[in-house]
CSV table of C-alpha atoms in Angstrom, one decimal:
chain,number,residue,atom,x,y,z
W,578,UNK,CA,-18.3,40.2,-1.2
W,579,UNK,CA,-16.8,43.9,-1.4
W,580,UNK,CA,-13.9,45.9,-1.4
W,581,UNK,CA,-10.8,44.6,0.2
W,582,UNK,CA,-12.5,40.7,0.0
W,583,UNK,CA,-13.8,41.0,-3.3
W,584,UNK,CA,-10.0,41.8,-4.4
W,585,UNK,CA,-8.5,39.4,-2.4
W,586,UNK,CA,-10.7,36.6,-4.0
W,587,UNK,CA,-9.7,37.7,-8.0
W,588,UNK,CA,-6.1,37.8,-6.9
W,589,UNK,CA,-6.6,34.0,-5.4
W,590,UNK,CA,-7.8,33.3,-8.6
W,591,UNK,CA,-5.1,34.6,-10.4
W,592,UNK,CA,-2.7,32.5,-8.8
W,593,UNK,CA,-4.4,29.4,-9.5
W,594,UNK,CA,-2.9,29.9,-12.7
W,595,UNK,CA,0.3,28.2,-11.2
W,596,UNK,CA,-1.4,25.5,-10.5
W,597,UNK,CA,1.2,22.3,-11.3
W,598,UNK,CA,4.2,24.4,-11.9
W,599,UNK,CA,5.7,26.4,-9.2
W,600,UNK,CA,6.4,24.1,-6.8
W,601,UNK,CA,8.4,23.6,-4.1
W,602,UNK,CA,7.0,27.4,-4.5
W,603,UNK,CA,3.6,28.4,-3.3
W,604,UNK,CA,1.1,29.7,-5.9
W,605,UNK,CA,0.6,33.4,-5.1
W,606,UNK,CA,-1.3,36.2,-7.1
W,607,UNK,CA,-1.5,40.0,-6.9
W,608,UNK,CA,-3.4,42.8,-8.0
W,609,UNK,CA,-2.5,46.6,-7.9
W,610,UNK,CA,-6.0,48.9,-7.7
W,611,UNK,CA,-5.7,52.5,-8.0
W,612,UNK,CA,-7.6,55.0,-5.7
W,613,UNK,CA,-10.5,55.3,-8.1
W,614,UNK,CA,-10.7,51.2,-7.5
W,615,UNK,CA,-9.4,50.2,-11.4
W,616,UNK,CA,-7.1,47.4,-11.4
W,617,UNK,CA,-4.2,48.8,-13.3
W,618,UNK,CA,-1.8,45.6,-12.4
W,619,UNK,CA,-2.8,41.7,-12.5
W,620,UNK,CA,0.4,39.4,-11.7
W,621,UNK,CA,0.7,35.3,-10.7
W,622,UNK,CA,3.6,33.1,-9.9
W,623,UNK,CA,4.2,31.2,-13.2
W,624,UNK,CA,6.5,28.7,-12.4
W,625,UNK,CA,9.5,28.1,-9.9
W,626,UNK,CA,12.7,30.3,-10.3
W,627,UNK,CA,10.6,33.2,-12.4
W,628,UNK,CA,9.2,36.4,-11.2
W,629,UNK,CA,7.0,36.2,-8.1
W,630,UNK,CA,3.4,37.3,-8.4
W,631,UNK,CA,4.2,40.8,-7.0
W,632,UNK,CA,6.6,41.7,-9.7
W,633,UNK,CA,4.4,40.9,-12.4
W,634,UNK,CA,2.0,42.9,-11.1
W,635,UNK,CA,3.8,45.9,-10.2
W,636,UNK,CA,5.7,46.1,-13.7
W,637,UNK,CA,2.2,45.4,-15.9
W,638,UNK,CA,1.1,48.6,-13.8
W,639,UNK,CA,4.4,50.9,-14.2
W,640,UNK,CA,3.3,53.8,-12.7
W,641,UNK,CA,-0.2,53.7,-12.0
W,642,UNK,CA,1.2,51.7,-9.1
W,643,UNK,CA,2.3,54.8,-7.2
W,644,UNK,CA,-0.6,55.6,-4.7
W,645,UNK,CA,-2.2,52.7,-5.3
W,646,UNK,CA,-3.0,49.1,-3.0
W,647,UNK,CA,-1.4,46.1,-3.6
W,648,UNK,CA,-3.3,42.9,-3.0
W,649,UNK,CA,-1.2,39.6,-2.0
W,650,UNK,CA,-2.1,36.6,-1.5
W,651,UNK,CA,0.9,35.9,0.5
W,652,UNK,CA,3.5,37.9,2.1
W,653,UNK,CA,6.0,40.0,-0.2
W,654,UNK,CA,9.4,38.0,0.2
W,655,UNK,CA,12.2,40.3,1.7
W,656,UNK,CA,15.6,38.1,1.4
W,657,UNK,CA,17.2,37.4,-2.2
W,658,UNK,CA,16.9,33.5,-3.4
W,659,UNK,CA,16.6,32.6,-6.8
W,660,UNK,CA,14.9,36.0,-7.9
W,661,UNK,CA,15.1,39.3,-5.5
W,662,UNK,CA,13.1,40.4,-2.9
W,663,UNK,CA,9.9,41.5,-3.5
W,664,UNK,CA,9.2,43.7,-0.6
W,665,UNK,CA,11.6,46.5,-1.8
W,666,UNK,CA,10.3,46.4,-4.7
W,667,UNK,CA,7.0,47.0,-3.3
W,668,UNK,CA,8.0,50.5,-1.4
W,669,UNK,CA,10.3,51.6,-4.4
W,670,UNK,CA,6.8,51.7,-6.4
W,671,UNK,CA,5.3,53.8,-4.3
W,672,UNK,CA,2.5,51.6,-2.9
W,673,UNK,CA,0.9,53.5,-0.5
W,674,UNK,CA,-1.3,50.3,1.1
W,675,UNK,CA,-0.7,46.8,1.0
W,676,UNK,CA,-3.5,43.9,2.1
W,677,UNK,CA,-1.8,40.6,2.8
W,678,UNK,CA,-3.6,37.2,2.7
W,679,UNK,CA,-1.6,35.5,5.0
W,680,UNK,CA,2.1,35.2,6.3
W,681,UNK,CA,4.7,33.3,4.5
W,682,UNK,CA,5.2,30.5,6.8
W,683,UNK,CA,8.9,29.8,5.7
W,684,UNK,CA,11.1,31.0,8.3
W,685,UNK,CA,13.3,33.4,5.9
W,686,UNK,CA,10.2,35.1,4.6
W,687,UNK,CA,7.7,35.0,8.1
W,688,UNK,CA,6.9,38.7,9.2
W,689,UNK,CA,9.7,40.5,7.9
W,690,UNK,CA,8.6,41.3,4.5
W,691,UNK,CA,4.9,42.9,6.3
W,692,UNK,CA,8.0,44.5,8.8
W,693,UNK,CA,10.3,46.1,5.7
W,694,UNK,CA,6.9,47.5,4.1
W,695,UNK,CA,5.5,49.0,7.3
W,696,UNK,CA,9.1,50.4,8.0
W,697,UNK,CA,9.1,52.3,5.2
W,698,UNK,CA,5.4,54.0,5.5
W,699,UNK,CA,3.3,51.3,3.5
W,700,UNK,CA,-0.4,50.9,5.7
W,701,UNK,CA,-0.3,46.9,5.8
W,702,UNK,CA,-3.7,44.6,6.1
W,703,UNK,CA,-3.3,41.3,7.0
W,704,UNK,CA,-5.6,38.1,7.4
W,705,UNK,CA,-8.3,38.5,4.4
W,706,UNK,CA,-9.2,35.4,3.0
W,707,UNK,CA,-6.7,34.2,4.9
W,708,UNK,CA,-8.3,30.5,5.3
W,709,UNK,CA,-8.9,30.2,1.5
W,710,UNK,CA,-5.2,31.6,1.1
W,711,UNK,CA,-4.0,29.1,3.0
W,712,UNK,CA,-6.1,26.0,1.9
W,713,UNK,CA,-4.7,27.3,-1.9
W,714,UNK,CA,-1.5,25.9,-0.5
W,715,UNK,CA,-1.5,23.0,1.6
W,716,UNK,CA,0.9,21.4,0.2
W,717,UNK,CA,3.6,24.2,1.1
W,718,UNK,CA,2.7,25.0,4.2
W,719,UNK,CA,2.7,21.2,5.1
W,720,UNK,CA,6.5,21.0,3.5
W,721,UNK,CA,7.7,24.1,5.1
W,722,UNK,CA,5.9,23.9,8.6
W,723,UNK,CA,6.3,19.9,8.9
W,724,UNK,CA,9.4,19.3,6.5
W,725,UNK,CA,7.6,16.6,4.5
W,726,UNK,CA,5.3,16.4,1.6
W,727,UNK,CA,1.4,17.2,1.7
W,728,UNK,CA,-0.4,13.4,1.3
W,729,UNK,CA,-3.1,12.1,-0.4
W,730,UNK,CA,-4.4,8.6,0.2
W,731,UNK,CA,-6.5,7.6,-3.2
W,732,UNK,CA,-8.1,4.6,-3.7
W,733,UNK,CA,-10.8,3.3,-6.1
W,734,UNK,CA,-13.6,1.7,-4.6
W,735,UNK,CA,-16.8,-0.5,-5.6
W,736,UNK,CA,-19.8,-0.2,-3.7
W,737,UNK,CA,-19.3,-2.9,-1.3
W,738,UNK,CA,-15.8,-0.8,-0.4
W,739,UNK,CA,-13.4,-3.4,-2.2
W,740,UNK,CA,-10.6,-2.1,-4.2
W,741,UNK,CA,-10.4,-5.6,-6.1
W,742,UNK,CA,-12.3,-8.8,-7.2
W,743,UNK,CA,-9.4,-11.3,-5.4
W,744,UNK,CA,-6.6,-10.3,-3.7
W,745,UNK,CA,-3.2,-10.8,-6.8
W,746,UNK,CA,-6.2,-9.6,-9.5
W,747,UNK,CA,-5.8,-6.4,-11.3
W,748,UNK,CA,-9.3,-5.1,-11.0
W,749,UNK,CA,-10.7,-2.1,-13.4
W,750,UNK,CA,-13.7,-0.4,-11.3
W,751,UNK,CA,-13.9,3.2,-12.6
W,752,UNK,CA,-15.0,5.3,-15.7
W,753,UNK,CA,-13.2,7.0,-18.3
W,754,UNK,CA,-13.7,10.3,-16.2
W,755,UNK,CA,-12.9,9.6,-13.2
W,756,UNK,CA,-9.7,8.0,-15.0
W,757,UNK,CA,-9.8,11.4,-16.6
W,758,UNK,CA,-9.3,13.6,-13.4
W,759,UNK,CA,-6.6,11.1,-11.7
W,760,UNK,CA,-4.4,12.0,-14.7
W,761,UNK,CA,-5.4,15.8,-14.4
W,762,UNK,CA,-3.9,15.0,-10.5
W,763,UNK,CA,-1.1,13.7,-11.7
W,764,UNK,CA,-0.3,16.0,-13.8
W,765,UNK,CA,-0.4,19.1,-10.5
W,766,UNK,CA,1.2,16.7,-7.6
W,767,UNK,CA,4.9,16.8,-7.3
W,768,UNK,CA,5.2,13.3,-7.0
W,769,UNK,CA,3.1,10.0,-6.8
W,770,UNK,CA,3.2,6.5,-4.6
W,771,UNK,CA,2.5,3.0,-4.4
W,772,UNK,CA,3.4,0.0,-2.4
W,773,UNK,CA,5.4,-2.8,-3.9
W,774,UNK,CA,2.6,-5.5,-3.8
W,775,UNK,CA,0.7,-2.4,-6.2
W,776,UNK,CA,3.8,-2.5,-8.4
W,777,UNK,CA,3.9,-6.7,-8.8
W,778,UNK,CA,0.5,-7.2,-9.3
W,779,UNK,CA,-0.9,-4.0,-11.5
W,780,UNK,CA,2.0,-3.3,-13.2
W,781,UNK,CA,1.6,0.1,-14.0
W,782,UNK,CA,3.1,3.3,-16.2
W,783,UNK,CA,2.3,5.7,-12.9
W,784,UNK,CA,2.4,8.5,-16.1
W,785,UNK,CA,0.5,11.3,-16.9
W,786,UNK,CA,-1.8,10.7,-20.4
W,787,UNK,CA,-3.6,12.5,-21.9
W,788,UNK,CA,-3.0,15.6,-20.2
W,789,UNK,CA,0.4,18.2,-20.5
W,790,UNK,CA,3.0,18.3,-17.6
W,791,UNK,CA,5.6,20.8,-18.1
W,792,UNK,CA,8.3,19.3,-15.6
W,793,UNK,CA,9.0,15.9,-14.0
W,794,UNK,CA,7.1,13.6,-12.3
W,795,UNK,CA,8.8,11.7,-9.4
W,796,UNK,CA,7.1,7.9,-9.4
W,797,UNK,CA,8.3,6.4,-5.3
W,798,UNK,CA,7.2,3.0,-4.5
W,799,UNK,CA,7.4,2.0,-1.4
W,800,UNK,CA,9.8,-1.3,-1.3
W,801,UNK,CA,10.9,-2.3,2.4
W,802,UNK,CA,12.1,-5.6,1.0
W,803,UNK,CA,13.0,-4.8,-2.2
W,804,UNK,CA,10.8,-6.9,-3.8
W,805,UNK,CA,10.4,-4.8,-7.4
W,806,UNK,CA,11.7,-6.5,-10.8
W,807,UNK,CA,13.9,-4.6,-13.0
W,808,UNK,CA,11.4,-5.8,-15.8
W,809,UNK,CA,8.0,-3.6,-14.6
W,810,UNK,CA,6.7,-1.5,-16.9
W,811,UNK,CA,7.5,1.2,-15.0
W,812,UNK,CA,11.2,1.2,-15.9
W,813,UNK,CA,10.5,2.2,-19.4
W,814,UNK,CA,8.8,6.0,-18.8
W,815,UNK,CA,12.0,7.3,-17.5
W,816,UNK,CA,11.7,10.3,-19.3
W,817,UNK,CA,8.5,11.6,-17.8
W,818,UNK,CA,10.1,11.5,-14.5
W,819,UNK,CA,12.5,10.0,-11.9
W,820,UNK,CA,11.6,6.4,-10.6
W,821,UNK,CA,12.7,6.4,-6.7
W,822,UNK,CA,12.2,2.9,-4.9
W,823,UNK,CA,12.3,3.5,-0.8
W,824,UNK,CA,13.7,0.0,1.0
W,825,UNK,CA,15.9,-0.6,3.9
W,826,UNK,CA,19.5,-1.2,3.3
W,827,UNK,CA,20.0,-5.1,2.5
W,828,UNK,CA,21.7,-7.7,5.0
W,829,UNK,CA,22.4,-9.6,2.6
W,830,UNK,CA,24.6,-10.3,-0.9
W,831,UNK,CA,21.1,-11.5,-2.9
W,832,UNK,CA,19.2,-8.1,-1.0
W,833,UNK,CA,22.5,-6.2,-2.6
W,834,UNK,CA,23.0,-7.7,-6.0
W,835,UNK,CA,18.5,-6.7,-6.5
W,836,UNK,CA,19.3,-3.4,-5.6
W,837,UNK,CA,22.4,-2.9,-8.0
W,838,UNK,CA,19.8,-4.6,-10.7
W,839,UNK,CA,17.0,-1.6,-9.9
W,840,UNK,CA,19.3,0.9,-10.1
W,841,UNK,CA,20.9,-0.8,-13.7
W,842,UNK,CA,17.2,-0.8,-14.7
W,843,UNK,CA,17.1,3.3,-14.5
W,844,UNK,CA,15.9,3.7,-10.7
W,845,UNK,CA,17.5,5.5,-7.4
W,846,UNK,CA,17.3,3.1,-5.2
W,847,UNK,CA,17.6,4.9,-1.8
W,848,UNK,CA,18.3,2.4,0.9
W,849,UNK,CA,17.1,3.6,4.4
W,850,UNK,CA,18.1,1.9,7.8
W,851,UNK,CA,16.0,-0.9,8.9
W,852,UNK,CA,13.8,1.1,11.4
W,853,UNK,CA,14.1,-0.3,15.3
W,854,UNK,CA,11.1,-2.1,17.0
W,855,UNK,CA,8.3,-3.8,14.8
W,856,UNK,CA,5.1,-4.0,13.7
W,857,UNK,CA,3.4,-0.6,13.4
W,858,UNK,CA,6.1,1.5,15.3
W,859,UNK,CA,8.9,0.5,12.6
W,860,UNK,CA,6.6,0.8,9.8
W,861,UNK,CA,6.0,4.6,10.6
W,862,UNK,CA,9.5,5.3,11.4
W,863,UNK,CA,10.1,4.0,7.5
W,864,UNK,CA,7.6,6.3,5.8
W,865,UNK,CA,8.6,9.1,8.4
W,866,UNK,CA,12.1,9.0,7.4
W,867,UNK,CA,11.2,8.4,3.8
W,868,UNK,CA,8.6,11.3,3.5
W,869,UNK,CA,11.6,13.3,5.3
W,870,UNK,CA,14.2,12.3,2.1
W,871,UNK,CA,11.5,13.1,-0.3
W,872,UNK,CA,10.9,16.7,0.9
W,873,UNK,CA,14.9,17.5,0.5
W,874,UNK,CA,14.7,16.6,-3.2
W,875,UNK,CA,11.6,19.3,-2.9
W,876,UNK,CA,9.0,17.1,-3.3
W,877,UNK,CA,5.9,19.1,-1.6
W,878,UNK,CA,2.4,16.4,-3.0
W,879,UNK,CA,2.4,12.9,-3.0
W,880,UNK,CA,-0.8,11.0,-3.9
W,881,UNK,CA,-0.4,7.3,-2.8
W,882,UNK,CA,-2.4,5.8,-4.8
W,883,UNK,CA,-1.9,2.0,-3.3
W,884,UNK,CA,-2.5,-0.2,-2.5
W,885,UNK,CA,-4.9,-0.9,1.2
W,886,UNK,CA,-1.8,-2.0,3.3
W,887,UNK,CA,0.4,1.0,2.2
W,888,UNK,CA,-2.6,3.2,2.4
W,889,UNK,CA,-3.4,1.8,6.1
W,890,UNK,CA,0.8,2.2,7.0
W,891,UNK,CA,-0.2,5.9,6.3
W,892,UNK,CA,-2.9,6.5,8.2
W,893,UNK,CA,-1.4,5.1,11.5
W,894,UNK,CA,1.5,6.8,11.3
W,895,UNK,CA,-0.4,10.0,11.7
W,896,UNK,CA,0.7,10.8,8.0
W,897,UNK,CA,-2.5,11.8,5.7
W,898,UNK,CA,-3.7,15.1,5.2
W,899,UNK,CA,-6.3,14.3,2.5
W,900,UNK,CA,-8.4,11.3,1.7
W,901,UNK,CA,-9.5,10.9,-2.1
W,902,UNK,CA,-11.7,8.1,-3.3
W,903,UNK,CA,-13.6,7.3,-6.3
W,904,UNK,CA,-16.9,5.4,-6.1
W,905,UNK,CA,-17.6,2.8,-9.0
W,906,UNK,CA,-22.1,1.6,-9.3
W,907,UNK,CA,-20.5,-1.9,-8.9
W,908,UNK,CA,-20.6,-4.7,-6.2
W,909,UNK,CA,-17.0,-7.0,-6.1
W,910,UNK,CA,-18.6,-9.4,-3.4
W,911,UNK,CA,-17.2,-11.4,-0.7
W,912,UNK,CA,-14.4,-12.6,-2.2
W,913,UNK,CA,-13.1,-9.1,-2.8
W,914,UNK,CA,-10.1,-7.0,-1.1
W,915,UNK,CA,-11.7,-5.0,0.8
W,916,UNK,CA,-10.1,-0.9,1.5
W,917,UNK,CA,-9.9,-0.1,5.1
W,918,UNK,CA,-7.2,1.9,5.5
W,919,UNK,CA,-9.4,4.3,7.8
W,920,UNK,CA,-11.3,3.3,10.8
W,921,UNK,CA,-15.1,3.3,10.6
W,922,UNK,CA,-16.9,6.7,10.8
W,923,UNK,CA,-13.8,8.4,9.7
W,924,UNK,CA,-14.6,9.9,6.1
W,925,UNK,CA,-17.8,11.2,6.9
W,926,UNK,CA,-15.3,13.2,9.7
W,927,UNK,CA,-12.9,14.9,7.3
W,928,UNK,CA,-12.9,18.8,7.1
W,929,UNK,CA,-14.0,19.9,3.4
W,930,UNK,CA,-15.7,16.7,2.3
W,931,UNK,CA,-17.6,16.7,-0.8
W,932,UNK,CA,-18.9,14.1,-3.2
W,933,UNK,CA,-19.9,15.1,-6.5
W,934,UNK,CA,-20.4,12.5,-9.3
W,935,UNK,CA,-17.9,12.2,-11.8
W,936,UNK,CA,-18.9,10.3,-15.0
W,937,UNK,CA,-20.9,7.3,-13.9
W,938,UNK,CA,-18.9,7.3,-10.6
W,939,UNK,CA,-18.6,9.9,-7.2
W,940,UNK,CA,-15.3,11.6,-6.0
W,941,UNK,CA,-15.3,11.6,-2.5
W,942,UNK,CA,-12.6,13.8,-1.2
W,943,UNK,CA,-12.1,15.6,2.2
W,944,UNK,CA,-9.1,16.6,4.8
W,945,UNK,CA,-7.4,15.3,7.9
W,946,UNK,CA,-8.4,17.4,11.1
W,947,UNK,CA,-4.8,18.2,12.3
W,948,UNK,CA,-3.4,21.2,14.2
W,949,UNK,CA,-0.3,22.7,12.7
């Protein structure tokens, strides 16, 4: 890889460095190389609300920027939000060439901060790396282009595919790594899932140990019926993050008086119209309409991580964009709950798949083929 590639690819790495912490912002770096080809100005977006990736790079190289190409691994903003626009910025330093990874999707941003710089003489590249730009952040391009949050569907599984040893029975099937890296994803994602009949039978924290998250972590379970007890677990980690339970608005008194006791236990409780129609038609309406409320509170990545039925609702409602599932070297048998959320033949069909062991276990991850 040379020249305007081999650039491109140090500046994606640089904004890997936001990695977990600039969301409902993309991660975005930038370099600023001279005409001699020294890189006089490294910058990444830190964290949401701070100095784009742009900025940093332009005021580490002060004046060494004039003359100089900037490398961006997305479009230069040219509107003011929480910080100013970058794109001035840009032509104020004298930047005489500007490569861009790929457009800012977001419809204040989308072609006219490439149109600002080329109005004001900067020679503008666009599209290298583009794809790996772009798969750097799914998640925002999903939130901005689709108005809901990227989705993960992750599931541990034994060898004979079951997630459990009987249905009701909290079953532990993976290692101390692989338990290892779905902390390390929980400390990135914006927010994480699970079904109610998860919530009754597991009982879990749905926090981030052992690993440092620097901002809030939004824990949704999915509760048509409103079936969750004021008394799980889950009620006493408020302080790592919001507890949000998705149901449909009660009929009745009892459906009332549960929800006014989940919302005295610590959680918002946001009540959604019982969706027309049945079966597999209403159930997607639900999670479309949810996944919709959850993107206006800016949440960009959700991992649901359960259980089968939840993970299944997903999938038919046309709703996953990457699959995630840890293999355990154990059988259940017969008698287990078996995962098939997908249809058969599907995994070994996802874009991107990979499976690389992990401890004693193998991640198995890959993405949804879906036109934007």
């Amino acid at each position: 890889m040379t020249g305007d590639a081999s650039y491109m690819a140090r500046a994606l790495r640089l904004a890997e460095r936001g990695r977990g912490r600039t969301s409902p912002n993309p991660m975005v770096g930038a370099l600023v190389v001279d005409a001699d080809g020294v890189i006089v100005g490294r910058g990444s977006h830190e964290r949401a609300g701070g100095p784009h990736a742009e900025i940093h790079a332009l005021d580490d190289a002060g004046d060494r920027a004039r003359g100089a190409t900037l490398y961006c691994t997305l479009e230069p903003c040219a509107h003011t939000g929480r910080t100013g626009p970058c794109a001035p910025r840009v032509v104020a330093a004298g930047i005489r060439r500007a490569v861009i990874a790929v457009e800012d999707p977001n419809p204040k941003v989308h072609g006219r901060g490439l149109a600002h710089l080329r109005e004001h003489g900067v020679d503008v590249v666009v599209g290298v790396l583009a794809e790996a730009a772009e798969r750097l952040n799914r998640p925002f391009f999903t939130y901005i282009q689709h108005g809901r949050p990227f989705v993960t569907i992750k599931a541990a599984l034994s060898l004979d595919g079951m997630v459990a040893a009987r249905r009701g029975a909290r079953t532990a099937l993976t290692g101390p790594e692989a338990n290892a890296a779905v902390h390390q994803e929980r400390a990135e994602v914006d927010a994480i899932a699970i079904g109610s009949e998860t919530l009754l039978v597991d009982d879990p924290l749905l926090t981030a140990r052992g690993i440092f998250r620097d901002r809030p972590l939004v824990r949704v379970v999915f509760d048509r019926r409103l079936r969750a007890t004021p008394a799980a677990r889950l009620f006493s980690t408020l302080a790592a993050g919001p507890v949000v339970i998705v149901g449909c608005e009660p009929r009745s008194a009892r459906g009332r008086e549960r929800a006014d006791a989940l919302r005295a236990a610590g959680a918002e409780v946001d009540l959604l119209d019982e969706p027309g129609g049945s079966g597999q038609a209403a159930s997607a309406s639900f999670l479309w309409t949810a996944l919709a409320r959850l993107a206006a509170r800016h949440v960009t990545s959700l991992v649901v991580e359960g259980g089968p039925q939840l993970h299944q609702a997903f999938w038919r409602a046309g709703l996953v964009d990457r699959v995630e599932l840890f293999v355990a070297p154990v059988s259940v048998g017969s008698g287990g709950v078996e995962w098939s959320a997908v249809p058969d033949g599907t995994i070994a069909s996802l874009a991107d798949l990979t499976a690389r062991p992990i401890g004693d276990d193998v991640r198995i991850e890959g993405y949804v083929h879906r036109a934007r």
